[in-house]
CSV table of C-alpha atoms in Angstrom, one decimal:
chain,number,residue,atom,x,y,z
A,83,MET,CA,30.2,-50.2,-49.3
A,84,PRO,CA,29.4,-46.9,-50.9
A,85,VAL,CA,25.6,-47.4,-50.2
A,86,LEU,CA,26.5,-48.1,-46.6
A,87,THR,CA,28.7,-45.1,-46.3
A,88,VAL,CA,25.9,-42.9,-47.8
A,89,VAL,CA,23.3,-44.3,-45.2
A,90,LEU,CA,25.4,-43.8,-42.2
A,91,LEU,CA,26.1,-40.1,-43.3
A,92,LEU,CA,22.4,-39.6,-43.9
A,93,VAL,CA,21.5,-41.1,-40.5
A,94,GLY,CA,24.3,-38.8,-39.0
A,95,PHE,CA,22.9,-35.7,-40.7
A,96,LEU,CA,19.5,-36.7,-39.5
A,97,LEU,CA,20.7,-37.0,-36.0
A,98,LEU,CA,22.6,-33.9,-36.0
A,99,GLY,CA,19.4,-31.9,-36.4
A,100,ILE,CA,17.7,-33.4,-33.6
A,101,ARG,CA,16.8,-31.1,-30.7
A,102,ILE,CA,14.8,-31.1,-27.6
A,103,ALA,CA,12.9,-28.3,-25.9
A,104,GLN,CA,11.8,-28.4,-22.3
A,105,GLU,CA,8.0,-27.6,-21.6
A,106,TYR,CA,8.8,-24.3,-20.4
A,107,GLU,CA,11.0,-23.5,-23.3
A,108,ARG,CA,10.3,-22.6,-26.9
A,109,ALA,CA,12.8,-22.5,-30.0
A,110,ILE,CA,12.8,-19.7,-32.4
A,111,VAL,CA,14.4,-21.0,-35.5
A,112,PHE,CA,16.1,-19.1,-38.3
A,113,ARG,CA,16.9,-20.4,-41.8
A,114,LEU,CA,19.7,-18.6,-43.4
A,115,GLY,CA,18.8,-15.7,-41.3
A,116,ARG,CA,15.2,-15.7,-41.8
A,117,PHE,CA,12.4,-16.6,-39.1
A,118,THR,CA,10.8,-19.7,-40.2
A,119,GLY,CA,8.9,-20.5,-36.9
A,120,VAL,CA,8.7,-21.3,-33.2
A,121,ARG,CA,9.4,-25.3,-32.2
A,122,GLY,CA,8.8,-27.1,-29.1
A,123,PRO,CA,8.0,-28.0,-26.5
A,124,GLY,CA,9.4,-31.7,-27.0
A,125,LEU,CA,11.4,-33.3,-29.8
A,126,TYR,CA,11.8,-31.3,-33.1
A,127,TRP,CA,14.4,-31.3,-36.0
A,128,ILE,CA,16.3,-28.5,-37.6
A,129,ILE,CA,18.3,-28.6,-40.8
A,130,PRO,CA,22.0,-28.8,-39.7
A,131,PHE,CA,24.2,-26.1,-40.8
A,132,ILE,CA,21.3,-24.1,-42.4
A,133,GLU,CA,19.1,-23.5,-39.6
A,134,ARG,CA,19.9,-21.9,-36.3
A,135,ARG,CA,17.7,-21.8,-33.3
A,136,VAL,CA,17.3,-19.6,-30.2
A,137,THR,CA,16.0,-21.0,-27.1
A,138,ILE,CA,13.7,-18.8,-24.9
A,139,ASP,CA,12.3,-19.3,-21.3
A,140,ILE,CA,8.7,-18.4,-21.2
A,141,ARG,CA,8.3,-19.0,-17.3
A,142,THR,CA,7.6,-16.2,-15.1
A,143,LYS,CA,10.5,-14.2,-14.0
A,144,THR,CA,11.1,-12.1,-10.9
A,145,VAL,CA,13.3,-9.0,-11.3
A,146,ASP,CA,14.2,-7.0,-8.1
A,147,LEU,CA,14.4,-3.2,-9.1
A,148,GLU,CA,17.5,-1.8,-7.6
A,149,GLN,CA,16.8,1.1,-5.3
A,150,GLN,CA,16.0,4.3,-7.0
A,151,GLU,CA,16.5,7.7,-5.6
A,152,THR,CA,14.0,10.1,-6.9
A,153,ILE,CA,12.1,13.4,-5.7
A,154,THR,CA,8.4,13.4,-5.2
A,155,LYS,CA,5.9,16.1,-6.5
A,156,ASP,CA,6.3,17.9,-3.2
A,157,SER,CA,10.3,18.1,-3.6
A,158,VAL,CA,10.9,15.3,-1.0
A,159,THR,CA,13.9,12.9,-1.8
A,160,ILE,CA,13.1,9.3,-1.2
A,161,LYS,CA,14.5,5.8,-2.1
A,162,VAL,CA,12.0,3.4,-3.6
A,163,ASN,CA,12.6,-0.4,-4.0
A,164,ALA,CA,10.2,-2.6,-6.3
A,165,VAL,CA,9.8,-5.9,-7.7
A,166,LEU,CA,8.5,-6.9,-11.1
A,167,TRP,CA,7.0,-10.0,-12.4
A,168,PHE,CA,6.9,-10.7,-16.0
A,169,ARG,CA,6.7,-13.7,-18.8
A,170,VAL,CA,7.1,-14.0,-22.5
A,171,VAL,CA,3.9,-14.6,-24.4
A,172,ASP,CA,5.1,-14.3,-27.7
A,173,PRO,CA,8.7,-15.8,-28.0
A,174,ALA,CA,9.3,-14.7,-31.6
A,175,GLY,CA,8.6,-11.1,-30.8
A,176,ALA,CA,10.9,-10.9,-27.6
A,177,ILE,CA,13.7,-12.2,-29.7
A,178,ILE,CA,13.2,-10.4,-33.2
A,179,LYS,CA,11.7,-7.2,-31.9
A,180,VAL,CA,14.0,-6.2,-29.1
A,181,ALA,CA,17.7,-7.0,-28.7
A,182,ASN,CA,17.7,-8.0,-25.1
A,183,PHE,CA,14.2,-8.2,-23.7
A,184,ASN,CA,15.4,-8.8,-20.0
A,185,GLN,CA,17.5,-5.7,-20.1
A,186,ALA,CA,15.0,-3.6,-21.8
A,187,VAL,CA,12.2,-4.6,-19.5
A,188,TYR,CA,14.3,-3.8,-16.4
A,189,GLN,CA,15.3,-0.2,-17.8
A,190,LEU,CA,11.6,0.6,-18.8
A,191,ALA,CA,10.5,-0.5,-15.3
A,192,VAL,CA,13.1,1.4,-13.5
A,193,THR,CA,12.2,4.5,-15.7
A,194,ALA,CA,8.6,4.1,-15.2
A,195,LEU,CA,9.0,3.9,-11.5
A,196,ARG,CA,11.1,7.1,-11.3
A,197,ASN,CA,8.3,8.9,-13.4
A,198,ILE,CA,5.4,7.6,-11.4
A,199,ILE,CA,6.8,8.6,-8.0
A,200,GLY,CA,7.6,12.1,-9.5
A,201,GLN,CA,4.0,12.6,-10.2
A,202,HIS,CA,3.0,11.8,-6.7
A,203,GLN,CA,3.4,13.5,-3.1
A,204,LEU,CA,4.9,11.8,-0.2
A,205,ASP,CA,1.8,11.2,1.6
A,206,GLU,CA,0.3,9.6,-1.7
A,207,VAL,CA,3.4,7.4,-2.0
A,208,LEU,CA,3.2,6.2,1.5
A,209,ARG,CA,-0.4,5.6,1.6
A,210,GLY,CA,-1.6,4.9,-1.8
A,211,ARG,CA,0.9,2.1,-3.0
A,212,GLN,CA,-1.9,0.2,-4.8
A,213,GLN,CA,-2.9,2.9,-6.9
A,214,ILE,CA,0.8,3.7,-7.8
A,215,ASN,CA,1.4,0.1,-8.3
A,216,ALA,CA,-1.7,-0.3,-10.8
A,217,SER,CA,-0.6,2.8,-12.7
A,218,LEU,CA,3.1,1.5,-12.9
A,219,LEU,CA,1.8,-1.8,-14.0
A,220,GLN,CA,-0.4,-0.4,-16.8
A,221,LEU,CA,2.3,2.0,-18.3
A,222,VAL,CA,5.1,-0.7,-18.3
A,223,ASP,CA,2.7,-3.6,-19.7
A,224,ALA,CA,1.6,-1.1,-22.5
A,225,ALA,CA,5.2,-0.4,-23.4
A,226,THR,CA,6.3,-4.0,-23.4
A,227,GLU,CA,3.3,-5.5,-25.3
A,228,PRO,CA,4.9,-5.1,-28.7
A,229,TRP,CA,7.8,-7.1,-27.7
A,230,GLY,CA,5.5,-10.2,-26.5
A,231,VAL,CA,6.1,-9.7,-23.0
A,232,LYS,CA,3.4,-9.6,-20.4
A,233,ILE,CA,3.9,-7.8,-17.1
A,234,GLU,CA,2.1,-9.7,-14.5
A,235,LEU,CA,2.7,-7.7,-11.3
A,236,VAL,CA,4.4,-4.7,-10.0
A,237,GLU,CA,5.0,-4.2,-6.3
A,238,ILE,CA,6.6,-1.3,-4.3
A,239,LYS,CA,8.4,-3.1,-1.8
A,240,ASP,CA,10.1,-0.3,0.5
A,241,VAL,CA,10.1,3.3,0.6
A,242,GLU,CA,12.8,5.0,2.7
A,243,ILE,CA,12.5,8.7,3.4
A,244,PRO,CA,15.2,11.1,5.2
A,245,GLU,CA,15.6,11.0,8.8
A,246,SER,CA,14.7,14.7,9.1
A,247,MET,CA,11.3,13.9,7.3
A,248,GLN,CA,10.7,11.2,9.6
A,249,ARG,CA,11.3,13.2,12.8
A,250,ALA,CA,8.8,16.0,10.9
A,251,MET,CA,6.2,13.0,10.2
A,252,ALA,CA,6.5,11.8,14.0
A,253,ARG,CA,5.9,15.5,15.4
A,254,GLU,CA,3.0,15.7,13.1
A,255,ALA,CA,1.3,12.4,14.1
A,256,GLU,CA,1.9,13.4,17.8
A,257,ALA,CA,0.3,16.7,17.2
A,258,VAL,CA,-2.7,15.0,15.4
A,259,ARG,CA,-3.0,12.5,18.3
A,260,GLU,CA,-3.1,15.3,21.1
A,261,LYS,CA,-5.7,17.3,19.1
A,262,ARG,CA,-7.8,14.3,18.7
A,263,ALA,CA,-7.4,13.8,22.6
A,264,ARG,CA,-8.3,17.4,23.3
A,265,ILE,CA,-11.4,17.1,21.1
A,266,ILE,CA,-12.7,14.0,22.8
A,267,LYS,CA,-12.1,15.6,26.2
A,268,ALA,CA,-14.0,18.7,25.3
A,269,GLU,CA,-16.8,16.8,24.0
A,270,ALA,CA,-17.2,14.6,27.1
A,271,GLU,CA,-16.9,17.9,29.3
A,272,LEU,CA,-19.6,19.3,27.3
A,273,GLU,CA,-21.8,16.2,27.5
A,274,ALA,CA,-21.2,16.0,31.3
A,275,SER,CA,-22.2,19.6,31.7
A,276,ILE,CA,-25.5,19.2,29.8
A,277,LYS,CA,-26.2,16.1,31.9
A,278,LEU,CA,-25.4,18.0,35.2
A,279,THR,CA,-27.5,20.9,34.2
A,280,GLN,CA,-30.5,18.6,33.6
A,281,GLY,CA,-30.0,16.9,36.9
A,282,ALA,CA,-29.8,20.2,38.6
A,283,GLN,CA,-33.1,21.3,36.8
A,284,GLN,CA,-34.7,18.1,37.9
A,285,MET,CA,-33.5,18.5,41.5
A,286,GLU,CA,-34.8,22.1,41.7
A,287,ASN,CA,-38.3,21.0,40.8
A,288,SER,CA,-38.4,18.2,43.1
A,289,PRO,CA,-36.9,18.8,46.7
A,290,MET,CA,-37.3,15.3,47.7
A,291,ALA,CA,-34.8,14.4,44.9
A,292,LEU,CA,-32.3,16.9,46.2
A,293,GLU,CA,-32.7,15.0,49.9
A,294,LEU,CA,-32.1,11.8,48.3
A,295,ARG,CA,-29.1,12.9,46.7
A,296,ARG,CA,-27.7,14.5,50.0
A,297,MET,CA,-28.4,11.0,51.6
A,298,GLN,CA,-26.4,9.2,48.9
A,299,MET,CA,-23.6,11.6,49.2
A,300,ILE,CA,-23.3,10.8,52.8
A,301,SER,CA,-23.2,7.1,52.2
A,302,GLU,CA,-20.4,7.5,49.6
A,303,ILE,CA,-18.4,9.4,52.1
A,304,GLY,CA,-18.9,6.8,54.8
A,305,ILE,CA,-17.8,4.0,52.5
A,306,ASP,CA,-14.2,5.2,52.6
A,307,ASN,CA,-14.0,5.3,56.5
A,308,SER,CA,-13.6,9.2,56.2
A,309,THR,CA,-13.1,11.4,59.1
A,310,THR,CA,-14.7,14.3,57.3
A,311,THR,CA,-17.4,16.1,59.2
A,312,VAL,CA,-20.4,16.8,57.0
A,313,VAL,CA,-22.9,19.7,58.0
A,314,LEU,CA,-26.1,19.4,56.2
A,315,ILE,CA,-28.3,22.5,55.6
A,316,PRO,CA,-31.9,21.7,54.8
A,317,SER,CA,-33.2,22.8,51.5
A,318,GLU,CA,-35.7,25.0,53.2
A,319,PHE,CA,-32.9,27.5,54.0
A,320,SER,CA,-31.8,27.7,50.4
A,321,HIS,CA,-35.5,28.1,49.4
A,322,ALA,CA,-36.0,30.9,51.8
A,323,ALA,CA,-32.7,32.7,50.9
A,324,LYS,CA,-33.8,32.6,47.4
A,325,SER,CA,-37.2,34.1,48.4
A,326,LEU,CA,-35.6,36.8,50.4
A,327,THR,CA,-33.3,37.5,47.5
A,328,ALA,CA,-36.3,38.0,45.2
A,329,LEU,CA,-38.3,40.1,47.7
A,330,ALA,CA,-35.3,42.3,48.1
A,331,ALA,CA,-34.7,42.8,44.3
A,332,GLN,CA,-38.5,43.5,44.2
A,333,HIS,CA,-38.4,46.2,47.0
A,334,THR,CA,-35.5,47.9,45.4
A,335,THR,CA,-37.1,48.0,42.1
A,336,ASN,CA,-40.3,49.6,43.5
A,337,GLN,CA,-38.3,52.3,45.1
């Protein structure tokens, strides 16, 4: 009878120390307060009443950083939202080296986000998010590495700017578009004038080309069933007028 009791007590003692860790869990075991190792996944055993375990999840966690109101380098107040992805790569370090690694990572990421935004101008924040995300990832990952935490990704989700600044940016964009339109129009007019000058010079050297152009103009006017009366002056008149002008100028010079 005493032997059976001892056996039952021994079996109960053994069963009392059986633990199971899921595939995504790790157990950090302490024996009388001292770290002894990491157990899991699967079935493992601890000494009842002497050893204590702390289970930690090693899956990737997603943290939504609350909206932060900060000032950019060019003194513009903006509100920024970001998302952080991280996971535990050293379960023992995440438990032993920092009191609450989840809260520590969150506060560190928020502080780093405010500091990074303060080092960039508004245009850089709006247009260079990838560069800011890379800098933020490098900064936070370097700080959390001693804790056994790996920062996988940091993304700025939204940037909210003041309404007055939105109106100013809209006016600036409109002015830029108007400037571009005027430049394109001026370039088109310059190119057209060059082509017209070349055409005029060609027609001047070829009277027949001028006559063909006149005939084409009459044809174009007739297409629209226009009642406009067109009086054509032979090109010889213009050449004669030009010759008379040259003779008059030469006579004036001789006098």
